[in-house]
CSV table of C-alpha atoms in Angstrom, one decimal:
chain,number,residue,atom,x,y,z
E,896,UNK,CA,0.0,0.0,0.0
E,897,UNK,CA,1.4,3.6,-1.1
E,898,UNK,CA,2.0,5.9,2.0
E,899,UNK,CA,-0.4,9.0,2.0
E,900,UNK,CA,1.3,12.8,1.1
E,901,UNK,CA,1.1,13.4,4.8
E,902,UNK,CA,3.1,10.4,6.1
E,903,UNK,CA,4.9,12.7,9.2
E,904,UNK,CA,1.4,14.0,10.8
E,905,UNK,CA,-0.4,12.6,13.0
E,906,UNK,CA,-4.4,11.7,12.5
E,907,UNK,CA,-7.4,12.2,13.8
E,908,UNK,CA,-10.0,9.6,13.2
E,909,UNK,CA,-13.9,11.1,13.9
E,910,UNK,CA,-17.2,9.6,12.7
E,911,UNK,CA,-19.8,11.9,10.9
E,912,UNK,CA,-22.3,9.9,12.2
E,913,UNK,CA,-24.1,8.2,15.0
E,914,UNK,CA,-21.4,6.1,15.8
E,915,UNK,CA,-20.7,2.3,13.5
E,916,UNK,CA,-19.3,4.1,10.8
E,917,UNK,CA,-15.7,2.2,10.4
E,918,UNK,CA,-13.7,4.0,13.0
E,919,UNK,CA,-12.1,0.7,14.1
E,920,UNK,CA,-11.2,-0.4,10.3
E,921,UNK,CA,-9.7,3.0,8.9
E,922,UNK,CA,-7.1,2.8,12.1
E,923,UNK,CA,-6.1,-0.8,11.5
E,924,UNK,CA,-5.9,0.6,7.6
E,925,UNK,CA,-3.6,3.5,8.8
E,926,UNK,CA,-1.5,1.1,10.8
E,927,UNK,CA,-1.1,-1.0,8.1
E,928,UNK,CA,0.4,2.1,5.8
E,929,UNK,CA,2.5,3.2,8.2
E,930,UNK,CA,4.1,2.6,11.6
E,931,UNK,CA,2.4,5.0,13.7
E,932,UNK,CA,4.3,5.6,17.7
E,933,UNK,CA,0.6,4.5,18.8
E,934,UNK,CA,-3.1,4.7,19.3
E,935,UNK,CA,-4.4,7.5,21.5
E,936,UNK,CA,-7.7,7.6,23.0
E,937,UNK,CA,-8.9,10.7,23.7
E,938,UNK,CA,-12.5,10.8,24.7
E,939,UNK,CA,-15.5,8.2,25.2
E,940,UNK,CA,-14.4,4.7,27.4
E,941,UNK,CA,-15.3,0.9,27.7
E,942,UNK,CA,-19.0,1.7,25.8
E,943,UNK,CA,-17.1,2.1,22.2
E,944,UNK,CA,-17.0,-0.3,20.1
E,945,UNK,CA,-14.9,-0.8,17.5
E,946,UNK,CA,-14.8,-3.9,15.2
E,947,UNK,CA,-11.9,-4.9,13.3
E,948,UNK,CA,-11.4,-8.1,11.2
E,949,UNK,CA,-7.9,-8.8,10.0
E,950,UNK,CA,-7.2,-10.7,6.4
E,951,UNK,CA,-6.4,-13.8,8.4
E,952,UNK,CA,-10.1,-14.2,9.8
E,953,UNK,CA,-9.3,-12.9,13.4
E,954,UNK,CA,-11.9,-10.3,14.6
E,955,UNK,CA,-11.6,-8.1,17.5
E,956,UNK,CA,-14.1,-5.7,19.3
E,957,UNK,CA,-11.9,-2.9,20.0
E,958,UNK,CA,-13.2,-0.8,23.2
E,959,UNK,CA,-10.0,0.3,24.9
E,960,UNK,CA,-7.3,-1.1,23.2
E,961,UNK,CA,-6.5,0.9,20.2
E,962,UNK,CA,-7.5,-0.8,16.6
E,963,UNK,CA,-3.7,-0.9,15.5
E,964,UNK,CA,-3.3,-3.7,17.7
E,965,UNK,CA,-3.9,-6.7,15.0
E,966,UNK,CA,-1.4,-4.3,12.4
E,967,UNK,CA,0.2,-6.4,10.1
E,968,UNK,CA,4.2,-5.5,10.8
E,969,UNK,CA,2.9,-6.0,14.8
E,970,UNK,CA,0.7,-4.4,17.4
E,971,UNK,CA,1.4,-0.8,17.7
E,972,UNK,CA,1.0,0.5,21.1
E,973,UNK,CA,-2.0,1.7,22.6
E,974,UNK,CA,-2.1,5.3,25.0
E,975,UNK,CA,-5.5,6.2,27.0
E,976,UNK,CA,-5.3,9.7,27.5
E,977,UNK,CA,-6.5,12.3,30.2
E,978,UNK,CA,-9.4,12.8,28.3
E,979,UNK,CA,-10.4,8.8,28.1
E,980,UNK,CA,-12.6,7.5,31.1
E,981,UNK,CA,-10.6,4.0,31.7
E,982,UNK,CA,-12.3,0.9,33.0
E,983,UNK,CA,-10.1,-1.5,34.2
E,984,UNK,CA,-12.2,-4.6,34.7
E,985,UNK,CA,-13.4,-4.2,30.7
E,986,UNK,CA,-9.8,-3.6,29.9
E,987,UNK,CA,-8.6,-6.6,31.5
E,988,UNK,CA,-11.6,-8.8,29.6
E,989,UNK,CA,-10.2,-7.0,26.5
E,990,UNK,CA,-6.8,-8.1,26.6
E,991,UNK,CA,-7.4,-11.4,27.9
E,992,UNK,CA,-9.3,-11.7,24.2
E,993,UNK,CA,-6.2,-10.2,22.4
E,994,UNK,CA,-3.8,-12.7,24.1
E,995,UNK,CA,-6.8,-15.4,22.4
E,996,UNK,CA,-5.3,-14.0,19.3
E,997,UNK,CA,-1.7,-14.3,19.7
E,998,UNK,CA,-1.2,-10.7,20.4
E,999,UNK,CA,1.8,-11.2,22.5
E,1000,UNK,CA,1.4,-9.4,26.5
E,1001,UNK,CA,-1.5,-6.9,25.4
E,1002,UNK,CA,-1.3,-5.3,28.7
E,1003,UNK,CA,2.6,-4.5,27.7
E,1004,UNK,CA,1.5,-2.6,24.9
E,1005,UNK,CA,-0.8,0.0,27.2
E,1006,UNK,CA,-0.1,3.3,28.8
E,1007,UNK,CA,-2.4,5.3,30.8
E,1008,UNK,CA,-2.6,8.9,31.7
E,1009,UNK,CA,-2.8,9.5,35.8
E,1010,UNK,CA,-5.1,12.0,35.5
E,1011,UNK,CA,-7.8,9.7,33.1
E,1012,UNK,CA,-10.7,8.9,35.2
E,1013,UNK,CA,-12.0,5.3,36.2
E,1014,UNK,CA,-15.3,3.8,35.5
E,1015,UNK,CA,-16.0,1.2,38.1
E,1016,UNK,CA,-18.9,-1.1,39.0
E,1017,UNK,CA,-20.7,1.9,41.6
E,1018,UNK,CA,-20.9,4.2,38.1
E,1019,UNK,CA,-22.2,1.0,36.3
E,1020,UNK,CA,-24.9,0.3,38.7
E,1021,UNK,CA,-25.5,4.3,38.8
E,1022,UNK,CA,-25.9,4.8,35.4
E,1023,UNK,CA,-28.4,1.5,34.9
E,1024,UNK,CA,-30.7,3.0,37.8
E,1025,UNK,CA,-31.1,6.8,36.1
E,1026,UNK,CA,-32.3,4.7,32.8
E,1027,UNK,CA,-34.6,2.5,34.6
E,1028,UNK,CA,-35.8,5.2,36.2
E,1029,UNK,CA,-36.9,7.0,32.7
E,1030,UNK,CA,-38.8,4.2,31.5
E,1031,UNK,CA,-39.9,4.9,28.0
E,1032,UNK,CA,-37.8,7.8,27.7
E,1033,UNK,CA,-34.8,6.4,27.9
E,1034,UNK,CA,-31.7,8.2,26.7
E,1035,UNK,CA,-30.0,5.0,25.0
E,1036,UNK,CA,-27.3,4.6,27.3
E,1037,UNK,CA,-24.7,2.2,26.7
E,1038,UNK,CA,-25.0,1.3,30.9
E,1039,UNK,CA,-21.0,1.3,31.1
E,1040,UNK,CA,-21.0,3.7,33.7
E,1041,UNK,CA,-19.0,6.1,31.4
E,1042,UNK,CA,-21.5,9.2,31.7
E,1043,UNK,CA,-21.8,8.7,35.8
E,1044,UNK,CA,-17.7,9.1,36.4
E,1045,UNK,CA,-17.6,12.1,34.5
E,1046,UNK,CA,-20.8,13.7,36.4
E,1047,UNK,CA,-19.7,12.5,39.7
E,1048,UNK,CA,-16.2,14.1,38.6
E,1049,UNK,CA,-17.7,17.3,37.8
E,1050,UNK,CA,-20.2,17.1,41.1
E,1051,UNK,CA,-17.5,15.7,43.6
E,1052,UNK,CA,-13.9,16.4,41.7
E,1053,UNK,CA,-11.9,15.8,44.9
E,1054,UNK,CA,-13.7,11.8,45.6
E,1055,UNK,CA,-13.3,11.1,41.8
E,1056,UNK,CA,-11.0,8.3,41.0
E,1057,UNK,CA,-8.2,8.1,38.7
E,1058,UNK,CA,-6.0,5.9,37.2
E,1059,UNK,CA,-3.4,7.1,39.5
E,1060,UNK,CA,-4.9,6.1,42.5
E,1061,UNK,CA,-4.7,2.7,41.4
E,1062,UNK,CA,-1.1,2.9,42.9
E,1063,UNK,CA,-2.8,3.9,46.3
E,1064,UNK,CA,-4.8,1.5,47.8
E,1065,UNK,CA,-5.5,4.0,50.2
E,1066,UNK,CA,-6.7,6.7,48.3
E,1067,UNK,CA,-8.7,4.6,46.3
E,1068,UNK,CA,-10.3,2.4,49.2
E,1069,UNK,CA,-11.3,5.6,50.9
E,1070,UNK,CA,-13.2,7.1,47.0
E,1071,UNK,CA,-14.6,3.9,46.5
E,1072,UNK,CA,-16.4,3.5,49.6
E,1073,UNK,CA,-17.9,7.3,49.4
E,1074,UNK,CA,-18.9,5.6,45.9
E,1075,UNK,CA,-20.5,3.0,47.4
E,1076,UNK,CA,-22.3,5.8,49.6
E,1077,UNK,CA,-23.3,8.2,46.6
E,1078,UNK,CA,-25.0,4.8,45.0
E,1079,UNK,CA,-26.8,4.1,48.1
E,1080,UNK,CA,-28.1,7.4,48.2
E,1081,UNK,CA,-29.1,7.3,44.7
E,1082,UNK,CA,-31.2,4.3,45.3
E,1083,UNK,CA,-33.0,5.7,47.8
E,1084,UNK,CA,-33.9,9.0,45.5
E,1085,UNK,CA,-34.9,7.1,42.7
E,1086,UNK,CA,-36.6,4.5,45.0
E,1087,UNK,CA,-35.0,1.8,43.1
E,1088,UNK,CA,-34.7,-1.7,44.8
E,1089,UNK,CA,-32.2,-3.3,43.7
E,1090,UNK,CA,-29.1,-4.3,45.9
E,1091,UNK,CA,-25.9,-5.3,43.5
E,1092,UNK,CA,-23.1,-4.2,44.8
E,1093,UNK,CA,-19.3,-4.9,44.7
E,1094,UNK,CA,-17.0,-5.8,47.2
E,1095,UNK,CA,-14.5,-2.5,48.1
E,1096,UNK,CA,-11.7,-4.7,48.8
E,1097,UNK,CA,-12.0,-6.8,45.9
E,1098,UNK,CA,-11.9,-4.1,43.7
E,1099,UNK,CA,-9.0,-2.6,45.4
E,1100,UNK,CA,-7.3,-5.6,44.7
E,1101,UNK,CA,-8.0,-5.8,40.9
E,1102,UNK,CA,-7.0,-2.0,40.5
E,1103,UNK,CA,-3.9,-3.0,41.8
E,1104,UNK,CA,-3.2,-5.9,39.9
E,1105,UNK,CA,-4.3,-3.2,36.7
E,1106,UNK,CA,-1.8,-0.6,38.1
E,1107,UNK,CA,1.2,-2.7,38.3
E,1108,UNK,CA,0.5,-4.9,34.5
E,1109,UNK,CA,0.1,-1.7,32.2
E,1110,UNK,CA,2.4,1.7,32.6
E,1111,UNK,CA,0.7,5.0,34.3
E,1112,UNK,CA,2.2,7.8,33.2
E,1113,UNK,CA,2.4,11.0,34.0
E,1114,UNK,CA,1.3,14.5,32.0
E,1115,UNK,CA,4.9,14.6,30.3
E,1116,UNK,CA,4.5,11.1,28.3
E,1117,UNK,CA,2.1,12.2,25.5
E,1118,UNK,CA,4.1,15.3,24.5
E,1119,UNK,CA,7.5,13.4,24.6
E,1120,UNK,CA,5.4,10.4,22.6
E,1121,UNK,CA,4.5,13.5,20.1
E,1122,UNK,CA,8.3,14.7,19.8
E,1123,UNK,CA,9.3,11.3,18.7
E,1124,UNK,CA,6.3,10.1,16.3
E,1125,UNK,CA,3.0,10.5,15.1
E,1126,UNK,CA,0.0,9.4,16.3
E,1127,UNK,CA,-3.2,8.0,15.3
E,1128,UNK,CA,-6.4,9.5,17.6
E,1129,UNK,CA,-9.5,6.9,17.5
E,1130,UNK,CA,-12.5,8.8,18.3
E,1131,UNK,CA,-15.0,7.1,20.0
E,1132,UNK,CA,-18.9,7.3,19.0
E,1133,UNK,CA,-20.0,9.9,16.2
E,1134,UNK,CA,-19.8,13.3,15.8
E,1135,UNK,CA,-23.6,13.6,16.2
E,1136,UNK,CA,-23.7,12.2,19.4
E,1137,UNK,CA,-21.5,14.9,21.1
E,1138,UNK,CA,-22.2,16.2,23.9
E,1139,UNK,CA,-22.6,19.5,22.9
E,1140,UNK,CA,-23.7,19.3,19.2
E,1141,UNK,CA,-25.7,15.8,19.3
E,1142,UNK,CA,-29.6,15.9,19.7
E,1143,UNK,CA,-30.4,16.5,23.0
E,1144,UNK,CA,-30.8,14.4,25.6
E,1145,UNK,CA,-29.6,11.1,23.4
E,1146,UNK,CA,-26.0,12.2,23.3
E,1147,UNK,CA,-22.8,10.5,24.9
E,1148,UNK,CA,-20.7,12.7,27.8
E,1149,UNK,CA,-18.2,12.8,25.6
E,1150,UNK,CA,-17.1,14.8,23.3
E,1151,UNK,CA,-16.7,13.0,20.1
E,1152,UNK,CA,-15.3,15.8,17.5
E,1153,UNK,CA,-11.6,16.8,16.8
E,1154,UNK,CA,-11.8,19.1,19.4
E,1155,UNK,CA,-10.1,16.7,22.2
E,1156,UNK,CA,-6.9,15.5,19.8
E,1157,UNK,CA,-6.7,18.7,18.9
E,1158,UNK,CA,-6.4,20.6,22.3
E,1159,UNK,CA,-3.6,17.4,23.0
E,1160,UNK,CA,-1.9,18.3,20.4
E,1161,UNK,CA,-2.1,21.9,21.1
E,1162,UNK,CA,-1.1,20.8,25.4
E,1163,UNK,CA,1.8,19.6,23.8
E,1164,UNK,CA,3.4,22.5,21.4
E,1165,UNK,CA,2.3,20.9,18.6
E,1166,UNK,CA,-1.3,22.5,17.4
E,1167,UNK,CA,-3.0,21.8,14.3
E,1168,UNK,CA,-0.4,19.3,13.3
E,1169,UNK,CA,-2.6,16.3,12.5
E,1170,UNK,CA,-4.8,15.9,9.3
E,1171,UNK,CA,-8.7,15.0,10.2
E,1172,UNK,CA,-10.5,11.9,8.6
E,1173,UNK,CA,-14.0,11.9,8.6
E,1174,UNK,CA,-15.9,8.4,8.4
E,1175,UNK,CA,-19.4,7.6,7.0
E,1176,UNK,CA,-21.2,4.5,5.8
E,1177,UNK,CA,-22.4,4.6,2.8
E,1178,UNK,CA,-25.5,4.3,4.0
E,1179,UNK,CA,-27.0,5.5,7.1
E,1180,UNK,CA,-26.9,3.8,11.0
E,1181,UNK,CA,-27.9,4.4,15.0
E,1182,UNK,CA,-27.7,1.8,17.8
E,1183,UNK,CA,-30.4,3.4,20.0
E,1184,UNK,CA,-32.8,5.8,20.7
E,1185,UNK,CA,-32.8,9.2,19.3
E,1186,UNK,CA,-34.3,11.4,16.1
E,1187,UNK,CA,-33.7,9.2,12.8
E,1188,UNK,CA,-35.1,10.7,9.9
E,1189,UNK,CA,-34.0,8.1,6.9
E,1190,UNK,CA,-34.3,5.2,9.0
E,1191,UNK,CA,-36.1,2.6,7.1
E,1192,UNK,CA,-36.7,-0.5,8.9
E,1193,UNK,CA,-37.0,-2.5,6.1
E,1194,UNK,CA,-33.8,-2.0,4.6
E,1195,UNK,CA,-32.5,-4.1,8.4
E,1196,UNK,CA,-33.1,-7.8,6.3
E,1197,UNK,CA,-30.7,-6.4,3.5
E,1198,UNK,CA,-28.2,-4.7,5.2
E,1199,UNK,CA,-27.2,-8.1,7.7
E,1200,UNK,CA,-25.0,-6.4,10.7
E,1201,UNK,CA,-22.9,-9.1,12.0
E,1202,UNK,CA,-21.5,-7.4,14.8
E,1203,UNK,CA,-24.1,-5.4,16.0
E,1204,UNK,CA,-27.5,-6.0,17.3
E,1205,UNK,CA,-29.7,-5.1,20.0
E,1206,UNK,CA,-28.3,-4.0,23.1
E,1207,UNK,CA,-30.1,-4.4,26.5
E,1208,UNK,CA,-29.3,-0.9,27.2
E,1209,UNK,CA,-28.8,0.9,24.2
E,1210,UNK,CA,-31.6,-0.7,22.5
E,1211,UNK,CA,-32.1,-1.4,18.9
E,1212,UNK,CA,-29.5,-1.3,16.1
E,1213,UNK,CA,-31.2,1.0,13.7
E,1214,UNK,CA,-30.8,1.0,9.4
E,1215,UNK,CA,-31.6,4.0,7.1
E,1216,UNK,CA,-30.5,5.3,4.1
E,1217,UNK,CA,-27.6,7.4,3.2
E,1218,UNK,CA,-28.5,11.5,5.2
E,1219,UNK,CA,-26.3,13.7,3.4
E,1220,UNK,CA,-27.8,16.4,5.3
E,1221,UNK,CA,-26.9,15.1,9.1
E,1222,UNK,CA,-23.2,14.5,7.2
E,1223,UNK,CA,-23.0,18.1,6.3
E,1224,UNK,CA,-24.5,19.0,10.2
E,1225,UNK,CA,-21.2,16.9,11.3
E,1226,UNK,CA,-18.9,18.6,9.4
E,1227,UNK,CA,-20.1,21.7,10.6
E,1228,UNK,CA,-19.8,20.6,14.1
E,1229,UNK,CA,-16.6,19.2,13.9
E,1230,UNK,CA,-15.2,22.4,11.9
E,1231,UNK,CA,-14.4,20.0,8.9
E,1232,UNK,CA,-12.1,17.1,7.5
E,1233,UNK,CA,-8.9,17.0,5.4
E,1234,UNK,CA,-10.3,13.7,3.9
E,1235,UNK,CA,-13.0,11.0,3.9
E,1236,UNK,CA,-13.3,7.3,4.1
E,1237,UNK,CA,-16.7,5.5,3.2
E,1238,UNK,CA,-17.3,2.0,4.5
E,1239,UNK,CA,-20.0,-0.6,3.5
E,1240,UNK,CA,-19.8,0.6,-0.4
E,1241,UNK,CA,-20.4,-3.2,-1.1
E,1242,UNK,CA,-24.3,-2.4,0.6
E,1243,UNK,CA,-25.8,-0.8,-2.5
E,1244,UNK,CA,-25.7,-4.1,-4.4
E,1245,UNK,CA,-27.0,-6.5,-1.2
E,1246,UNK,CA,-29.8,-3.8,-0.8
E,1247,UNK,CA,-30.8,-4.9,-4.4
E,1248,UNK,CA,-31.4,-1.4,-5.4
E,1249,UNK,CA,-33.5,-0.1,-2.3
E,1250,UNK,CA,-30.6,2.7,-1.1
E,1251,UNK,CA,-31.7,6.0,-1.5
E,1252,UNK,CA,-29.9,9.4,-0.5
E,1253,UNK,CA,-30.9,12.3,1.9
E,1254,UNK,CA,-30.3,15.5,0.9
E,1255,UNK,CA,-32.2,17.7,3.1
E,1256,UNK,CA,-34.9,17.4,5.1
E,1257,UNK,CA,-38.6,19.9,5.3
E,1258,UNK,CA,-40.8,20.5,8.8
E,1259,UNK,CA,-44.2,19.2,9.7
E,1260,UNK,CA,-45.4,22.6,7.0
E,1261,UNK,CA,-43.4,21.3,4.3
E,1262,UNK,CA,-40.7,24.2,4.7
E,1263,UNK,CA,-36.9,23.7,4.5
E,1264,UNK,CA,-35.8,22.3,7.8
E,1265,UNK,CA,-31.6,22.8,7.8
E,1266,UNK,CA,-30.1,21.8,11.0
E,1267,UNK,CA,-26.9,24.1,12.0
E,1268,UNK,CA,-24.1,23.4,15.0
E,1269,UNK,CA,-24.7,26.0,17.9
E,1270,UNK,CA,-22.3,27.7,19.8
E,1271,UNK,CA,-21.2,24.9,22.1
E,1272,UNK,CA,-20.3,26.5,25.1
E,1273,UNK,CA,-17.7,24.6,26.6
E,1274,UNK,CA,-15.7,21.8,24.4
E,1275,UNK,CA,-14.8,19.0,26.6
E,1276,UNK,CA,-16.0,19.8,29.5
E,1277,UNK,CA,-19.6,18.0,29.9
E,1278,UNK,CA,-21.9,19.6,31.8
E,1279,UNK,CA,-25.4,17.9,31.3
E,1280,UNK,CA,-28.5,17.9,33.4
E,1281,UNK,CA,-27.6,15.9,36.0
E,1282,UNK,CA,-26.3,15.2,38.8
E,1283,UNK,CA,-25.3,19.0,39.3
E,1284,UNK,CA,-26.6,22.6,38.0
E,1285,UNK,CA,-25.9,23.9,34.9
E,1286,UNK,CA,-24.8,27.4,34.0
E,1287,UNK,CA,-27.1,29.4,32.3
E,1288,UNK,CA,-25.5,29.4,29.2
E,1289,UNK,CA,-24.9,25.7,29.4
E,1290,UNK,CA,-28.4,25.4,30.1
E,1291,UNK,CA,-29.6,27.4,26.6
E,1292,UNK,CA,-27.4,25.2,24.7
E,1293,UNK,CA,-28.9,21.8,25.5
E,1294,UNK,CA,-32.5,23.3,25.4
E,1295,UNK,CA,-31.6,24.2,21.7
E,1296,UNK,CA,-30.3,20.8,21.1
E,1297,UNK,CA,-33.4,19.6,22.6
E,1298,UNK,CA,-35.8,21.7,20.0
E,1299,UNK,CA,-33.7,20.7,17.2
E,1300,UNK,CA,-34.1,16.9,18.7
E,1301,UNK,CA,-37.7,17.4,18.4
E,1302,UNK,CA,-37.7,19.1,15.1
E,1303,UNK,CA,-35.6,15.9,13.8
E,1304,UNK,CA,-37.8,13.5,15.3
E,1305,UNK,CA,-40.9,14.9,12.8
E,1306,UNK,CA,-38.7,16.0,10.1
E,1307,UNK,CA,-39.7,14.2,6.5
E,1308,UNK,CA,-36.2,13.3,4.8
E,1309,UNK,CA,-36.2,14.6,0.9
E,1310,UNK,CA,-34.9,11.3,-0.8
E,1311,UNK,CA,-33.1,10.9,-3.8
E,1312,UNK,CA,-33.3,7.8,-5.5
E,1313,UNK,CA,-30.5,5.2,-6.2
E,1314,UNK,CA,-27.6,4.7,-4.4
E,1315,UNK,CA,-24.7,7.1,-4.2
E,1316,UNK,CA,-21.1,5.8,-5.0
E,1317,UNK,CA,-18.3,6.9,-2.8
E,1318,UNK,CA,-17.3,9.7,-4.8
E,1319,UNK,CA,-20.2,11.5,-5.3
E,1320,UNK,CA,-20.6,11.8,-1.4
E,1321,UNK,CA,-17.1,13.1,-1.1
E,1322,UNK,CA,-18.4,15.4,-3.5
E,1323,UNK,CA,-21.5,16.2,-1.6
E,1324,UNK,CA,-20.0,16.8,1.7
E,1325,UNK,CA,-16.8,18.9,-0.3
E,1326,UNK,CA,-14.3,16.4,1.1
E,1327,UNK,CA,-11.4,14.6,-0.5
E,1328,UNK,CA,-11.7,11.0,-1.0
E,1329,UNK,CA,-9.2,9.0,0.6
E,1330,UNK,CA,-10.4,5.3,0.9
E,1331,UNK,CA,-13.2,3.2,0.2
E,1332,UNK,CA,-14.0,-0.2,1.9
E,1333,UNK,CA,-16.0,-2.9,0.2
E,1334,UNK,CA,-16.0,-5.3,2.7
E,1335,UNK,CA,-14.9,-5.9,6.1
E,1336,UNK,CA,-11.3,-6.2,6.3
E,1337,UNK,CA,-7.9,-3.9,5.3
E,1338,UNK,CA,-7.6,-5.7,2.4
E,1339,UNK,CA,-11.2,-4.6,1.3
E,1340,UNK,CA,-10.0,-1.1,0.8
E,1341,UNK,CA,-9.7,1.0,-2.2
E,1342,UNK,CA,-7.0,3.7,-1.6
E,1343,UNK,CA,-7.3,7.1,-3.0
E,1344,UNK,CA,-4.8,9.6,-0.9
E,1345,UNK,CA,-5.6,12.8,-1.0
E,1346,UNK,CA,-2.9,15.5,-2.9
């Protein structure tokens, strides 16, 4: 495979959608093309994703471990940032799968940021009540736990573990049990009745055992990492899911646009050095609840999805066809890609002709209806309803994110017929093609680097 124009920069892999778009498969791709220093994670946690099959037949599930891990010249490392929300107990499920697949000491390959946050079994359990407690308005959640550390971090910064205080039994015995107290409490507010809960000392024990088989590092490792190669960034989830610029309240408490590898970058003295790739199917997905407009149900029998499925949290895996217009809402949101890659081009011919394209949408009257990004008021730094107030200017923002939720959820999507070939939607979304995937491993791939 020919090395892209921009072999010396690092990337920055986001998806333009609702998550599923090929995140996973365009980093093993990179890898393959070049030897990157490593993977970075910098936002989402244990509820991505990421599905990677390599040309042997070996498939992974990629949640924390970064998707260069099956490269073909050998793994390349993996580095969970500040900005990642860690869970040790998935992680360790993780790489006991990788060492299934002769990747040789997976835990060796990982380095984790002090300062990254830890999801553990009390945010689990939290984060499971709050969506049994909405009933039929559930938000979608994933029920990893992943939103709870970050709003019981922003509620109670000082009792908030780390990954550092996995080297401290202390520390983290004492922030665990005023976990266990913060659940307990939650039950009783919520009036919910059901009793799981871990052992303190147990988990002490496994934090430990974490601590002392992959590397914590402190805030000087991902510059010095930086001064000697590039990077790939994985995103996790899609662009219109974010925190700030997804629909209101079925978002993630994350934010899932460039804006987190590129403040790292910037941390580090190195700003705007990375080129951004922007992912999309080539038609359109969502795993869960939330405003759909070209979701077409029966499309699900043709379109077979053999890694994803219902969820007993997030709920359904949804199908539509191809929304131009919530593409050109990502971009926006995202402040645009150097280059694109569309997976799934193989799906026009197993749909036997039933693909369509959206390119806009009108209202309930029939007018125009053109979603546009608001002015987020605080990139990576969640701040939604609950637990904890929001500012008032926080507040506005997710109330118009709400609106536009509802003004999605009864929008009518203006369909064009017949499928559309990978490059008319980089020419649609004004993007440079860079690679095309017709099936499901590296080798399915169609390069086209961009000048």
């Amino acid at each position: 495979m020919s090395a892209p124009a921009w072999a010396d920069t690092s990337a920055v892999v986001v998806d333009l959608g609702f998550g599923d778009a090929g995140k996973g498969v365009t980093v093993d791709l990179l890898c393959a093309r070049r030897r990157y220093g490593a993977v970075v994670r910098a936002n989402g946690g244990a509820q991505a994703a990421h599905n990677v099959v390599a040309p042997d037949g070996r498939h992974h599930t990629f949640s924390q471990f970064g998707a260069g891990t099956l490269a073909p010249d050998g793994p390349v490392p993996t580095h969970l940032s500040r900005l990642m929300v860690v869970d040790p107990l998935a992680l360790a499920a993780e790489g006991a799968h990788l060492a299934s697949l002769s990747v040789p000491d997976p835990f060796g390959l990982v380095t984790v940021d002090e300062r990254a946050l830890i999801a553990t079994p009390w945010h689990q359990e939290a984060n499971r009540i709050r969506e049994r407690a909405r009933g039929g308005g559930r938000h979608g959640s994933c029920g990893m736990g992943v939103g709870e550390a970050m709003a019981y971090a922003l509620a109670r910064p000082g009792d908030a573990p780390t990954a550092g205080d996995c080297r401290t039994p202390a520390v983290l015995r004492r922030k665990l049990h005023r976990l266990a107290d913060h659940l307990d409490a939650l039950r009783r507010e919520l009036g919910d009745g059901s009793r799981t809960s871990p052992d303190v000392e147990d988990c002490v024990a496994a934090y430990g055992g974490f601590a002392r088989r992959v590397r914590i590092v402190d805030e000087s490792y991902l510059p010095g990492l930086l001064a000697r190669a590039p990077v790939v960034f994985e995103g996790a989830q899609g662009v219109l899911l974010d925190e700030w610029h997804g629909f209101h309240p079925h978002t993630t408490w994350s934010t899932t646009t460039t804006a987190n590898p590129l403040a790292l970058l910037a941390e580090a003295g190195r700003p705007g050095d990375a080129r951004r790739i922007g992912v999309v199917r080539a038609y359109t997905t969502r795993h869960g609840a939330g405003p759909f407009p070209t979701e077409d149900p029966s499309l699900a029998g043709l379109l077979p999805e053999p890694h994803n499925g219902t969820h007993p949290w997030q709920g359904a895996f949804r199908v539509g066809h191809l929304d131009l217009a919530a593409h050109r809402y990502a971009l926006a949101a995202t402040g645009g890609v150097d280059s694109l890659v569309v997976t799934h081009a193989d799906s026009a011919a197993a749909a036997g002709g039933r693909l369509r394209r959206c390119t806009g949408y009108t209202d309930r009257a029939g007018r125009p209806l053109v979603p546009v990004p608001g002015d987020a008021p605080a990139p990576s730094h969640p701040l939604h309803p609950a637990p904890g107030p929001l500012d008032a200017r926080a507040d506005a923002h997710l109330r118009r994110q709400a609106a536009l939720a509802d003004a999605l959820a009864a929008a009518r999507p203006v369909l064009a017929d017949g499928p559309t070939p990978p490059e008319e939607i980089a020419d649609a979304l004004g993007t440079p093609l860079e690679a095309v995937f017709s099936g499901p491993t590296r080798d399915d791939a169609r390069i086209t680097a961009p000048a």
